[in-house]
Every structure is written in structure tokens, then in C-alpha cells.
XYZ file of C-alpha atoms in Angstrom:
697
model
C 114.384 219.820 8.632
C 112.061 219.970 5.632
C 113.699 223.213 4.454
C 117.169 221.653 4.709
C 116.071 218.570 2.768
C 114.467 220.667 0.016
C 117.570 222.841 -0.274
C 119.702 219.720 -0.571
C 117.462 218.372 -3.342
C 117.674 221.685 -5.234
C 121.482 221.690 -5.005
C 121.632 218.100 -6.259
C 119.359 218.945 -9.205
C 121.502 221.970 -10.070
C 124.670 219.876 -9.923
C 123.099 217.270 -12.207
C 122.072 220.001 -14.648
C 125.601 221.366 -14.871
C 127.083 217.881 -15.213
C 125.356 217.546 -18.586
C 123.432 214.619 -20.028
C 123.943 211.206 -18.474
C 126.586 209.324 -20.433
C 126.312 205.572 -20.017
C 129.924 204.776 -20.866
C 131.164 207.307 -18.333
C 129.326 206.095 -15.221
C 132.050 204.977 -12.796
C 131.896 203.887 -9.205
C 133.358 206.265 -6.618
C 136.459 204.158 -6.009
C 137.445 203.945 -9.686
C 139.466 206.348 -11.797
C 138.759 206.831 -15.510
C 141.487 205.208 -17.602
C 141.973 206.605 -21.124
C 143.308 204.299 -23.821
C 143.984 204.500 -27.553
C 142.540 207.559 -29.288
C 140.873 208.702 -26.067
C 144.329 208.961 -24.524
C 145.604 211.034 -27.494
C 142.638 213.396 -27.169
C 143.213 213.684 -23.427
C 146.825 214.754 -24.044
C 145.653 217.389 -26.516
C 143.225 218.739 -23.949
C 145.983 218.984 -21.352
C 148.289 220.684 -23.876
C 145.595 223.282 -24.575
C 145.319 224.009 -20.853
C 149.066 224.544 -20.756
C 148.761 227.108 -23.566
C 145.943 228.832 -21.634
C 148.362 229.407 -18.772
C 151.193 230.639 -21.032
C 151.178 234.419 -21.475
C 153.269 234.310 -24.656
C 150.550 232.173 -26.247
C 147.554 234.175 -25.068
C 149.294 237.555 -25.530
C 147.485 238.585 -22.363
C 147.036 237.307 -18.822
C 146.430 233.619 -18.116
C 143.032 232.373 -19.296
C 140.508 230.641 -17.060
C 138.527 229.287 -20.028
C 138.924 228.979 -23.795
C 136.177 228.529 -26.405
C 136.630 226.468 -29.580
C 133.775 226.995 -32.096
C 133.258 224.830 -35.179
C 133.727 227.639 -37.721
C 136.479 229.002 -39.920
C 137.200 232.698 -40.541
C 134.142 232.925 -42.786
C 131.778 231.168 -40.364
C 131.487 228.185 -42.692
C 130.071 224.969 -41.238
C 131.788 222.690 -43.767
C 135.523 223.133 -43.243
C 138.792 222.281 -44.912
C 140.895 219.795 -42.955
C 143.212 222.470 -41.548
C 140.211 224.187 -39.915
C 138.788 221.078 -38.210
C 139.834 222.314 -34.768
C 136.871 220.874 -32.874
C 137.475 217.435 -34.376
C 141.200 217.627 -33.592
C 140.535 218.548 -29.960
C 137.473 216.452 -29.114
C 137.129 213.693 -31.721
C 133.626 214.880 -32.677
C 133.128 214.392 -36.429
C 129.798 216.212 -36.808
C 129.410 219.593 -38.477
C 128.463 221.816 -35.534
C 129.544 221.897 -31.893
C 131.262 224.264 -29.462
C 133.924 223.196 -26.967
C 134.523 225.076 -23.711
C 137.776 224.224 -21.944
C 138.402 225.226 -18.325
C 141.459 224.409 -16.268
C 139.660 221.596 -14.409
C 136.740 220.674 -16.645
C 135.591 220.634 -20.277
C 132.115 220.956 -21.796
C 130.630 220.536 -25.251
C 127.401 221.971 -26.728
C 125.750 220.265 -29.679
C 122.404 220.233 -31.501
C 119.828 217.590 -30.611
C 120.263 215.682 -33.880
C 124.018 215.260 -33.220
C 123.709 214.514 -29.512
C 123.928 210.728 -29.669
C 126.851 210.894 -32.101
C 128.715 213.289 -29.800
C 127.992 211.021 -26.835
C 129.663 208.122 -28.650
C 132.653 210.067 -30.001
C 133.665 212.264 -27.057
C 135.699 210.743 -24.245
C 134.618 211.036 -20.629
C 136.603 214.200 -19.966
C 133.781 216.133 -21.659
C 130.442 217.114 -20.207
C 127.778 217.113 -22.896
C 124.958 219.658 -23.281
C 122.149 220.309 -25.756
C 121.959 223.609 -27.581
C 118.796 225.478 -26.698
C 118.502 224.004 -23.204
C 119.834 225.028 -19.833
C 122.499 225.530 -18.902
C 123.565 227.855 -21.673
C 127.267 228.347 -22.286
C 127.157 231.611 -20.332
C 125.340 230.004 -17.388
C 127.890 227.211 -17.291
C 130.849 229.606 -17.343
C 129.304 231.783 -14.618
C 128.724 228.718 -12.439
C 132.258 227.372 -12.957
C 134.279 230.611 -12.805
C 134.810 233.375 -10.286
C 134.409 237.129 -10.928
C 137.294 238.712 -12.878
C 137.921 235.446 -14.724
C 139.098 235.662 -18.351
C 137.433 233.678 -21.154
C 139.473 233.624 -24.384
C 138.339 233.037 -27.962
C 139.794 233.556 -31.435
C 137.712 236.518 -32.776
C 138.154 235.429 -36.410
C 136.330 232.167 -35.696
C 133.535 233.546 -33.542
C 130.451 235.233 -35.075
C 129.903 238.788 -33.839
C 126.265 238.088 -33.047
C 127.213 235.253 -30.677
C 130.109 237.277 -29.216
C 127.801 240.198 -28.421
C 125.307 238.078 -26.491
C 127.919 236.029 -24.652
C 129.873 239.139 -23.652
C 126.720 240.772 -22.251
C 125.772 237.672 -20.251
C 129.256 237.218 -18.776
C 129.840 240.889 -17.947
C 126.877 240.837 -15.567
C 129.002 238.588 -13.342
C 132.238 240.518 -14.031
C 133.676 237.786 -16.271
C 135.576 239.167 -19.261
C 135.485 237.813 -22.808
C 138.865 238.530 -24.415
C 140.138 238.331 -27.999
C 143.058 235.917 -28.388
C 144.769 236.596 -31.710
C 146.865 233.396 -31.726
C 144.652 230.345 -31.990
C 145.624 228.077 -29.100
C 144.378 224.886 -30.778
C 146.678 225.635 -33.721
C 149.595 225.975 -31.297
C 148.821 222.516 -29.898
C 148.374 221.116 -33.421
C 151.733 222.557 -34.436
C 153.595 221.153 -37.425
C 151.136 218.263 -37.788
C 148.340 220.624 -38.798
C 147.490 220.072 -42.496
C 148.456 222.883 -44.835
C 145.511 225.100 -45.881
C 144.340 224.477 -49.449
C 144.737 227.137 -52.107
C 143.442 225.499 -55.268
C 142.774 227.301 -58.536
C 139.586 229.313 -58.981
C 137.188 228.201 -61.744
C 134.744 230.236 -63.799
C 131.097 229.178 -63.522
C 129.835 229.705 -67.103
C 126.820 231.944 -67.635
C 125.033 229.072 -69.424
C 124.810 227.443 -65.983
C 124.664 230.573 -63.800
C 121.837 232.090 -65.849
C 123.029 235.677 -65.246
C 126.269 237.587 -65.755
C 128.209 238.505 -62.631
C 128.270 242.226 -63.442
C 124.460 242.144 -63.634
C 124.328 240.605 -60.143
C 126.732 243.255 -58.817
C 124.561 245.995 -60.332
C 121.512 244.598 -58.507
C 123.490 244.425 -55.267
C 124.645 248.030 -55.643
C 121.029 249.096 -56.159
C 120.205 247.429 -52.841
C 123.084 249.236 -51.143
C 121.913 252.562 -52.577
C 118.414 251.949 -51.197
C 119.988 251.268 -47.785
C 122.140 254.421 -48.066
C 125.340 252.364 -47.729
C 128.722 253.190 -49.254
C 129.377 249.487 -49.653
C 129.518 246.130 -47.878
C 132.043 243.529 -46.824
C 131.132 240.026 -48.030
C 132.564 237.333 -45.741
C 130.508 234.278 -46.772
C 132.341 232.040 -49.247
C 129.148 230.834 -50.919
C 127.960 234.426 -51.427
C 131.228 235.406 -53.116
C 131.073 232.350 -55.377
C 127.474 233.144 -56.355
C 127.969 236.865 -56.902
C 131.061 236.594 -59.118
C 130.100 233.336 -60.921
C 133.257 231.617 -59.749
C 133.829 228.384 -57.873
C 136.679 226.666 -56.033
C 137.664 223.446 -54.292
C 139.230 224.568 -51.017
C 136.513 222.862 -48.953
C 135.262 219.334 -49.556
C 131.691 219.101 -50.892
C 131.179 222.890 -51.212
C 132.587 224.487 -54.403
C 134.099 227.608 -52.815
C 137.476 229.204 -52.143
C 138.669 231.302 -49.215
C 138.260 234.993 -49.880
C 136.757 238.264 -48.730
C 134.998 240.653 -51.105
C 134.622 244.396 -50.629
C 131.845 245.911 -52.747
C 131.534 249.695 -53.063
C 129.835 251.815 -55.692
C 133.200 252.465 -57.341
C 135.265 249.351 -56.623
C 135.222 245.572 -56.331
C 138.098 244.194 -54.264
C 138.599 240.420 -53.996
C 141.006 239.279 -51.263
C 142.389 235.795 -51.819
C 145.635 234.031 -52.649
C 146.545 235.727 -55.928
C 148.540 232.704 -57.116
C 145.274 230.788 -57.636
C 144.153 233.128 -60.457
C 144.120 231.585 -63.910
C 144.085 233.506 -67.183
C 140.480 232.423 -67.664
C 139.514 233.881 -64.281
C 141.381 237.136 -64.989
C 139.505 237.547 -68.256
C 136.222 236.635 -66.572
C 136.642 239.212 -63.768
C 138.321 241.799 -66.056
C 141.223 242.160 -63.634
C 143.640 243.497 -66.292
C 144.189 247.244 -65.773
C 141.121 247.469 -63.541
C 140.288 251.135 -62.907
C 136.476 251.250 -62.890
C 133.505 249.881 -60.961
C 132.779 247.014 -63.408
C 135.970 245.033 -62.937
C 137.506 243.189 -59.986
C 140.808 244.059 -58.336
C 142.434 240.975 -56.802
C 144.563 241.484 -53.692
C 146.256 239.191 -51.202
C 144.020 237.499 -48.633
C 145.575 239.175 -45.578
C 145.401 242.696 -47.060
C 141.718 242.953 -46.173
C 142.530 244.014 -42.594
C 144.782 246.868 -43.677
C 142.350 248.059 -46.355
C 139.353 248.002 -44.001
C 141.195 250.208 -41.521
C 142.262 252.646 -44.240
C 139.048 252.858 -46.260
C 136.808 253.111 -43.201
C 138.039 256.670 -42.753
C 136.214 257.685 -45.964
C 132.932 255.807 -45.440
C 129.768 257.014 -43.743
C 127.900 253.692 -43.678
C 129.173 250.163 -44.389
C 126.904 247.110 -44.439
C 128.397 244.327 -42.317
C 126.404 241.039 -42.510
C 124.421 240.009 -39.435
C 123.098 236.572 -38.509
C 120.169 235.146 -40.480
C 118.812 231.594 -40.173
C 121.777 229.311 -41.078
C 124.233 232.149 -41.722
C 125.882 233.550 -38.592
C 127.076 236.792 -40.197
C 130.538 238.305 -40.028
C 133.106 237.442 -37.375
C 133.888 239.483 -34.283
C 137.268 240.256 -35.868
C 135.572 241.993 -38.822
C 133.264 244.012 -36.582
C 136.037 244.995 -34.191
C 138.217 246.521 -36.933
C 135.499 248.825 -38.357
C 134.481 251.965 -36.419
C 131.133 251.289 -34.752
C 129.626 254.578 -35.948
C 129.755 253.483 -39.625
C 128.656 249.863 -39.162
C 125.226 249.059 -40.593
C 124.363 245.618 -39.214
C 121.964 243.823 -41.537
C 121.420 240.472 -43.260
C 123.325 240.256 -46.528
C 121.124 241.172 -49.546
C 123.006 238.510 -51.521
C 121.239 235.784 -49.506
C 117.848 236.758 -50.941
C 119.211 237.287 -54.453
C 120.761 233.819 -54.392
C 117.746 232.028 -52.910
C 115.409 233.053 -55.730
C 116.742 231.057 -58.650
C 116.625 232.553 -62.139
C 115.129 230.694 -65.100
C 118.450 229.126 -66.086
C 119.078 227.929 -62.544
C 115.576 226.484 -62.232
C 115.999 224.488 -65.431
C 119.425 223.339 -64.243
C 118.048 222.133 -60.914
C 115.375 220.099 -62.694
C 117.887 218.557 -65.136
C 120.424 217.710 -62.431
C 117.776 215.991 -60.322
C 116.817 213.752 -63.243
C 120.457 212.660 -63.631
C 120.652 212.237 -59.866
C 117.560 210.028 -59.982
C 119.278 207.909 -62.627
C 122.332 207.503 -60.382
C 120.216 206.465 -57.379
C 118.151 203.979 -59.402
C 121.342 202.380 -60.716
C 122.798 201.996 -57.220
C 119.637 200.782 -55.502
C 118.883 198.219 -58.199
C 122.470 196.945 -57.978
C 122.159 196.780 -54.191
C 119.114 194.510 -54.397
C 120.635 192.328 -57.118
C 123.881 191.821 -55.193
C 121.997 191.166 -51.964
C 119.739 188.557 -53.577
C 122.846 186.937 -55.085
C 124.168 186.420 -51.563
C 126.965 188.992 -51.553
C 128.053 190.404 -48.195
C 127.497 194.146 -48.465
C 128.406 196.796 -45.923
C 127.554 200.415 -45.224
C 130.895 201.638 -46.587
C 130.507 199.553 -49.744
C 127.205 201.280 -50.427
C 128.729 204.712 -49.717
C 131.375 204.061 -52.378
C 128.756 202.849 -54.868
C 126.567 205.933 -54.380
C 129.476 208.368 -54.626
C 130.787 206.699 -57.777
C 127.360 206.624 -59.449
C 127.096 210.390 -59.014
C 130.654 211.051 -60.109
C 130.096 209.521 -63.559
C 126.991 211.614 -64.325
C 127.247 214.517 -66.768
C 128.319 217.857 -65.218
C 129.108 216.105 -61.941
C 131.373 217.835 -59.437
C 131.220 215.149 -56.739
C 129.028 214.880 -53.669
C 127.268 217.667 -51.771
C 128.003 216.301 -48.278
C 129.381 213.091 -46.744
C 127.063 210.271 -47.757
C 125.005 208.795 -44.920
C 124.359 205.056 -45.093
C 122.957 203.827 -41.798
C 121.789 200.252 -41.257
C 119.833 198.821 -38.339
C 120.265 200.699 -35.079
C 122.609 203.130 -36.852
C 119.584 204.417 -38.784
C 118.213 205.766 -35.495
C 121.111 208.274 -35.491
C 120.038 211.189 -37.749
C 123.587 212.204 -38.705
C 125.409 208.864 -38.589
C 128.238 208.518 -41.123
C 129.913 205.077 -41.340
C 133.605 204.729 -40.635
C 136.002 201.777 -40.657
C 135.376 201.457 -36.925
C 131.561 201.492 -37.097
C 130.995 199.830 -40.501
C 128.485 196.939 -40.377
C 127.063 194.443 -42.840
C 123.666 195.163 -44.399
C 121.277 192.274 -43.756
C 117.553 191.602 -44.077
C 117.032 192.393 -40.379
C 116.663 196.158 -40.241
C 115.963 199.405 -42.031
C 118.579 200.977 -44.290
C 118.606 204.789 -44.306
C 120.427 206.603 -47.128
C 120.874 210.379 -47.153
C 123.045 211.717 -49.954
C 123.384 214.455 -52.520
C 125.387 215.548 -55.518
C 127.094 218.688 -56.737
C 126.547 219.377 -60.424
C 127.514 222.438 -62.440
C 123.789 222.937 -63.009
C 122.439 222.154 -59.560
C 122.744 220.642 -56.094
C 120.729 217.608 -54.958
C 119.743 216.199 -51.572
C 117.690 213.018 -51.246
C 116.897 210.554 -48.452
C 115.352 207.132 -48.834
C 114.765 204.309 -46.365
C 114.806 200.679 -47.532
C 114.331 197.214 -46.105
C 115.889 194.165 -47.771
C 113.870 191.646 -45.755
C 110.431 191.565 -44.202
C 109.764 194.800 -42.319
C 107.915 194.716 -39.013
C 104.479 196.345 -38.605
C 106.150 199.005 -36.459
C 108.614 199.847 -39.240
C 105.867 199.921 -41.891
C 103.707 202.191 -39.743
C 106.615 204.567 -39.065
C 107.586 204.707 -42.759
C 104.026 205.340 -43.889
C 103.527 208.106 -41.338
C 106.722 209.806 -42.518
C 105.658 209.425 -46.161
C 102.215 210.812 -45.350
C 103.737 213.902 -43.729
C 106.083 214.393 -46.659
C 103.218 214.179 -49.166
C 101.014 216.562 -47.179
C 103.671 219.250 -47.345
C 104.325 218.612 -51.047
C 100.618 218.956 -51.904
C 100.071 222.202 -50.015
C 98.866 225.386 -51.732
C 99.203 228.558 -49.651
C 99.338 232.373 -49.766
C 102.796 233.848 -50.270
C 102.786 235.674 -46.900
C 102.687 232.391 -44.949
C 105.784 231.768 -42.831
C 107.623 228.452 -43.421
C 107.344 227.511 -39.740
C 103.563 227.466 -40.124
C 103.846 224.560 -42.584
C 105.887 222.359 -40.252
C 102.861 220.763 -38.586
C 101.750 219.342 -41.949
C 104.838 217.145 -42.171
C 105.088 216.367 -38.469
C 101.388 215.669 -37.969
C 101.420 211.920 -38.740
C 104.595 211.444 -36.647
C 103.106 213.448 -33.787
C 100.045 211.211 -34.104
C 102.248 208.285 -33.041
C 103.384 210.368 -30.025
C 106.831 210.882 -31.511
C 108.879 213.637 -33.120
C 112.153 214.035 -34.996
C 115.090 216.134 -33.711
C 115.728 218.177 -36.849
C 113.965 220.692 -39.028
C 111.554 219.578 -41.719
C 113.259 221.633 -44.410
C 116.035 224.023 -45.379
C 116.970 226.052 -48.438
C 119.061 224.324 -51.119
C 121.878 226.054 -52.995
C 122.588 225.978 -56.730
C 125.982 224.327 -57.230
C 126.693 225.662 -53.758
C 126.059 224.728 -50.122
C 123.405 222.073 -49.655
C 121.889 224.123 -46.826
C 121.297 227.844 -47.345
C 119.232 230.647 -45.866
C 116.611 232.066 -45.637
C 114.211 229.087 -45.666
C 113.994 226.955 -42.539
C 110.915 224.839 -41.819
C 110.732 224.174 -38.093
C 107.955 224.957 -35.633
C 110.575 226.253 -33.194
C 111.903 228.823 -35.710
C 110.878 232.458 -35.366
C 112.020 233.687 -38.778
C 109.760 236.127 -40.634
C 111.045 235.241 -44.117
C 108.524 233.787 -46.541
C 108.619 231.598 -49.648
C 109.084 233.150 -53.076
C 108.610 231.660 -56.521
C 111.944 230.119 -57.555
C 113.036 229.057 -54.069
C 114.219 225.449 -53.652
C 114.198 223.678 -50.302
C 114.183 220.234 -48.716
C 111.188 218.334 -47.358
C 112.564 215.741 -44.915
C 110.399 214.376 -42.090
C 111.702 211.424 -40.101
C 111.154 208.933 -37.303
C 113.851 207.551 -35.001
C 113.454 204.785 -32.441
C 116.632 204.871 -30.361
C 118.672 201.687 -30.515
C 116.321 200.030 -33.024
C 115.645 201.742 -36.360
C 115.105 205.041 -38.138
C 113.209 206.360 -41.141
C 113.845 209.526 -43.138
C 112.454 210.517 -46.515
C 113.601 213.659 -48.310
C 112.791 215.398 -51.564
C 113.807 218.810 -52.878
C 110.821 221.022 -53.687
C 110.574 224.007 -56.018
C 108.257 226.888 -55.098
C 105.961 227.665 -58.054
C 103.379 230.355 -58.728
C 99.858 228.951 -59.228
C 98.693 232.069 -61.067
C 95.833 232.405 -58.552
C 95.305 235.306 -56.142
C 94.320 235.046 -52.470
C 91.360 237.252 -51.355
C 93.892 239.484 -49.557
C 95.716 240.126 -52.823
C 98.675 237.834 -52.154
C 99.694 235.199 -54.697
C 98.850 231.552 -54.127
C 102.042 229.464 -54.243
C 102.517 225.703 -54.473
C 105.336 223.151 -54.484
C 106.717 220.885 -57.198
C 108.993 217.955 -56.323
C 112.196 217.978 -58.372
C 113.702 214.890 -56.692
C 112.732 211.792 -58.688
C 113.683 208.635 -56.769
C 111.196 205.803 -56.018
C 109.910 205.042 -52.533
C 109.916 201.514 -51.048
C 106.496 199.873 -51.714
C 106.931 197.096 -49.116
C 107.182 199.755 -46.382
C 103.968 201.545 -47.409
C 100.686 200.634 -45.741
C 98.275 202.289 -48.144
C 95.434 201.945 -45.648
C 97.142 204.714 -43.666
C 97.241 207.063 -46.660
C 94.308 209.221 -47.724
C 92.963 209.051 -51.269
C 94.588 212.402 -52.230
C 97.922 211.145 -50.832
C 97.715 207.963 -52.912
C 96.768 210.014 -55.953
C 99.846 212.205 -55.364
C 102.023 209.077 -55.058
C 100.738 207.689 -58.351
C 101.353 210.989 -60.149
C 104.839 211.186 -58.636
C 105.631 207.625 -59.749
C 104.389 208.460 -63.251
C 106.834 211.393 -63.432
C 109.697 209.086 -62.411
C 108.761 206.537 -65.075
C 108.582 209.241 -67.728
C 111.592 211.451 -66.924
C 114.047 209.107 -65.188
C 112.849 206.121 -67.200
C 113.609 207.835 -70.513
C 117.121 208.688 -69.351
C 117.747 205.128 -68.131
C 116.658 203.721 -71.483
C 118.747 206.262 -73.367
C 121.780 205.079 -71.372
C 120.813 201.408 -71.862
C 120.588 200.887 -68.075
C 117.820 198.328 -68.411
C 118.383 196.550 -65.081
C 117.884 199.857 -63.297
C 114.943 200.671 -65.581
C 113.050 197.484 -64.709
C 113.868 197.942 -61.016
C 112.459 201.480 -61.195
C 109.302 200.307 -62.995
C 108.707 197.694 -60.298
C 109.106 200.241 -57.484
C 106.727 202.721 -59.114
C 103.764 200.355 -59.582
C 100.289 201.863 -59.495
C 98.853 202.155 -55.977
C 95.068 201.496 -55.769
C 93.564 204.716 -54.501
C 90.493 203.294 -52.788
C 90.460 200.766 -49.978
C 89.040 197.336 -50.822
C 87.397 194.700 -48.708
C 90.584 192.623 -48.776
C 92.544 195.632 -47.483
C 90.073 196.034 -44.658
C 90.143 192.317 -43.751
C 93.932 192.314 -43.893
C 94.210 194.644 -40.922
C 92.822 197.773 -39.375
C 94.045 201.323 -39.268
C 93.618 203.600 -36.270
C 89.846 204.004 -36.039
C 90.163 207.273 -34.195
C 91.783 209.158 -37.076
C 89.740 211.149 -39.637
C 91.719 209.408 -42.375
C 90.659 206.000 -41.042
C 86.996 206.998 -40.807
C 87.089 208.199 -44.412
C 88.739 204.992 -45.587
C 86.251 202.781 -43.728
C 83.191 204.600 -45.082
C 84.365 204.859 -48.707
C 83.509 201.212 -49.653
C 79.983 201.693 -48.268
C 79.586 204.937 -50.214
C 80.781 203.249 -53.412
C 78.301 200.338 -52.959
C 75.406 202.704 -52.277
C 76.249 204.715 -55.391
C 76.352 201.569 -57.549
C 73.017 200.436 -56.067
C 71.383 203.803 -56.792
C 72.624 203.728 -60.404
C 71.233 200.212 -60.832
C 67.803 201.318 -59.596
C 67.574 204.114 -62.138
């Protein structure tokens, strides 16, 4: 009897595991049937239409499918997509950046990262089971449990990274389930004539005064890398890599200045595959496309010709570099890999990623300048926010989004925003990736934290900054959470370290104070920042769960963004962009000592800082940081005659006393068990003893 009971419990646990996370809005009694209304009903019809296409052989160009995968990528494995590539959003309603849908004939499942989990739970209807990436069941385990041997799982190979395809295919084949390439995208067939037309806007030249290096110089460095790897050439599939390498930009995708294209680089040729109608005379002169018959000019061909040329040219190559997955970049698609003979494929991370990450002198100066202008924009908006609030105006999340976006747009060299602006008030601030919509928009009041995460695209840099505010009287819990996050942020900013240290090893510095409150945040502490490019770029990723071997180099820029989220109540996130600098000192092992310099210059919220929880070095750092804001941002505000914002900034960057006083101690206690607290409690005694000794002598 005991054995039977235990077996029953195990089966129940397994069933619960494969049902996904518990979704409160989807818990129905046994005698009720789920009724879909409004948008949920539209999404349900789309799901059913996709299942019809799965059973139609003319659509699949093969046998009927038992499952179909819909990843959140385009043909270039971009995470930010143009509207015509938003297939996951069209099918599921999920508005986040990353998620994978798996549709079976009788069920549907969705995998998402931890930081987007709550958002997906709210946006997906109850037809979808919801799972976390990185936890069981994996996609393969789910498919094996739901399907029978000989089942067919279809996916569009242009939208699926080869690295992910390879692992999924191996896992499924062990249970005789086949992963098949479906050349006609089934979601597009359901979308039909209502699918937005793909963009094909004009290409723009990125002047060398901003880029800091000529494109032919970059190509020469890349070819040197390919020679060292004994490669005949490489296929570049990443849109941001093409834009960087050729010093060109586009506007096909919102927030990322790129255009759809492939680039084939050999020692004798440069072939750019895109819509040739988007070429301007300026671009033709820039790329030297006129009568191009040598290795230092670019031949422009139609976007679709890349498949024919790869098949033809592969016959003459011995070794072709095809990008593999690295950190945030997933590498080339399965379609690219499948068209090139396996014996000539050299699978390796793109060398362009490391060239791009280490900014040249012109790019470094541009990043610093653009962050000063960005600081001006944020000071203008935040001072206006407080003034309007004090005046009694009714302000909402969407109002503040518009104000922030406009303030950036009017700055010099502005090219818009770097990602959709996050303004999250109250319980919304507990959602790391919340973006307000007309449906969710709420009024900003004095009863809650206000989290703002935003960034700008400038011709001379990309910015990313998060600040948390409170327009009323914050609670002790909110002050403690904010100060712990600030403490972690400062600890990382102050760190000096040898250049062979892995980024993951620094994560505990930022998370330490949050861990001390027995909490954690569901996202990485930092990521690489592009230069007038994607706001998140490889190879830097600061997360204790990451296993990357890549290290910091002088000239890298990355984000420093610890957080704290109390579900259903409030959230805190603070974020600066840091520049990696060389200290000029040498470690005993011979490695350089590196350090960080904050380039973001936006004030913190003094009313949310409990300085008793900060160490003396942390308060010293804060005072030096505030002094830089007053000097660099303050001068620009005065030059522009933005005096309201100037005085607001001066008030927010007041000097913070670095030593604890008796009144601080009487006003409340910090955690006695922490080393920081012990130091702060003993400092007044040490100061008194020192004064007494001096008086005696």
C-alpha cells in the first residue's frame, strides 16, 4: 500500500511539473469551462488556426506536424524585432523581448526568463502552460513527455539558432522524435495579409568623427583575424556587427540603428546582401561600390541572393567561419549552417564581437559626452516631475514615458531611445520588465516607489540608466531596500581587480547587500553596452550563474544594475554605465590592474538613502560622484539656461556626512551583526579617543 501511495505522489508531482507554474487567473473548478473573451478570444482563434496549418501538408511541405516551435528571433537572431517579425507577440500576446512558444495539437507551452515570468503570466491567456527557462522541464523534456515516438516537431530554420537546434535535435532523437525544417513560416500563413510590411528604410553613413576608425581599417583587422584562424572568410549574420564593421546604420528595427542584411567577408571580396533600393549616393561613395573589383570595396547584392552565393562559393572554400553562440549572441541560424557543407564550417564566436566591445578613443570620448547630455535630459524631466506633482497635477506612467522620450529626442546628436522606456509605479515597480500600456497605465501618487529604466541612442553613444524615486514619505522597508541596492552598486563601481578576473566573480559584490536581506533579483547585474548600437551586447555578462570565460578589457563599457523586488508591493533598481579603465598598476602575477569609472551622471534620491547603512568609503564615493554631476551636468544645464533643473540637481547632490554622528545613532539602529554596522558604531568612540589624546599632549 505504501509503494502504491508513493508512486501516486510521484505521478502527481510529475504532472504538476509539466503543467507549468501555477497561474492564479487560470485556476478553475472541475465543473467549469474556460471562457475566452476579447483579445484572449482573438489569440485563441490564432492558436487554433496555427494547429490547422500544422495538419495541412501544403503548408508544412512535409507530413502533418505534431508540434511547432515559435522562437522570438528574426532571420538574424535579433532580440529586438521589426513589427513584421513579432510572431510570438502575434500568437501569444506576450510583449516581452524573449520567449519561445511550443504548440501541440492539444496543448501549448511557453518558456520565458525569470525576469519576464510575471509579465508573461499576466499577458498570456489560459491556453498556455508557462515555464521558466533554466528549470525543468526543458523544452525537450516537455515534448518527449507529450509526444509519441516518430512524432514530427517543425520549426522555421531561419529563425532558430543552430546552437539551439543542435541540442534540441540530439535530445529529441533519443526518443525517436524528429525535428524538421519547415521552410514556410506557419505563423506568417495565419497572419496573412494583415501582417505588416517589412521595413526597408535607407542606409545611413556613420561618420568617422563618431566611429573613431575607418571601415576599411576594421575590415583589415578582421581579415588578419581570419588569416590567423586559417579561414577563407566568414559569413556575418548579426545586424549590429554589420553596422559596426562598415560604419553604417539603419532604421529597420525600432530602438536599434540597424538594417537587415548579410555580409560575406573573404580575403578578396566584401559582399553585402540587402535591399539594393535602400542605397543612397552617400552610402555608395562611402562603401566604394562603384566599379568594385578589389578587396577594399563593397559589392551590394539583393538580400535573397545570399543563399545562392553561399552554395556556389562554398565549392571553392576550404574553411569558412560561421558564428557560434556567445553570451547574448546566439550565432547563425540553422538555415545558414544547413546550406554550407559541414566539412568547411569552422564554428566559432565572431571576432567582430571582441573588436566592437573594446571601444576606440573616439568612441570612449563619445560615450562620455553622450552620457553628460543624457544626464541633462534626465535632470530636466525629473525636476519637472517633482514640480508638476507638487503643483497638484495628476501624472501617469505614460505621461512620464512621453516626457522622458521627448527630453532625449531634443538633445544634440539624438537618434531616439535605446529601448522602450520603463516607468513603473507602485506594485508595477516589482515587475523588472514592466512597460506601461493604455490598459495598465496608472496615476503616480505619493504612496509608492517609482522605477524608471530608460536609455538613449546618440550618434556618439548609447545610454542606459535606472533610477528609483519616491514622491511621498518612503517606508523604512523601502529605504532599507534602496540603500542596500545602492550599496551593492557602489561596491562594484569602486572595485579594482586584475584583468584576468571573470565578470561572474564580481557579481557577489553587487548582490551582497541584497543577499544580506535574504533576497535576490531575477536578472544579471550587468551586460555590455553598444556604441550607437544595441543596448545589450556581448561578451560581458555579470551574473553568478554565468560560466563565460571572457574577461574585462580597457575600453569596455557595461551596465551595473542591482535591484530588489517585493512582489505585489514595490521594486528598486539602480543602474549606471561603467567604463573599464587601466590603473597603470601591475598585479604580482604580471596582469594589469583594472578599475571602473561611472559615465552615467544622474542623481540618486537622498530621501531613500539611509547613510547609516553605508560604509565610509561608500559615502565618500557618493560625494565624489555627486561632485562630478554638479561639475559636468551642472555646467551643461547652466549653458542651456535650464536653471530649474540645475537647482533641482544641486539639491539632490547635497554633501553626505561621511561619519556617523550621535544624532544618527539615536535616530535608529543598523543591523548590529554586520561588519559595516560594527565599524559605524565604533567610529564615534575612536574619534573621541583621538581628540582626547591630542588634548592631553
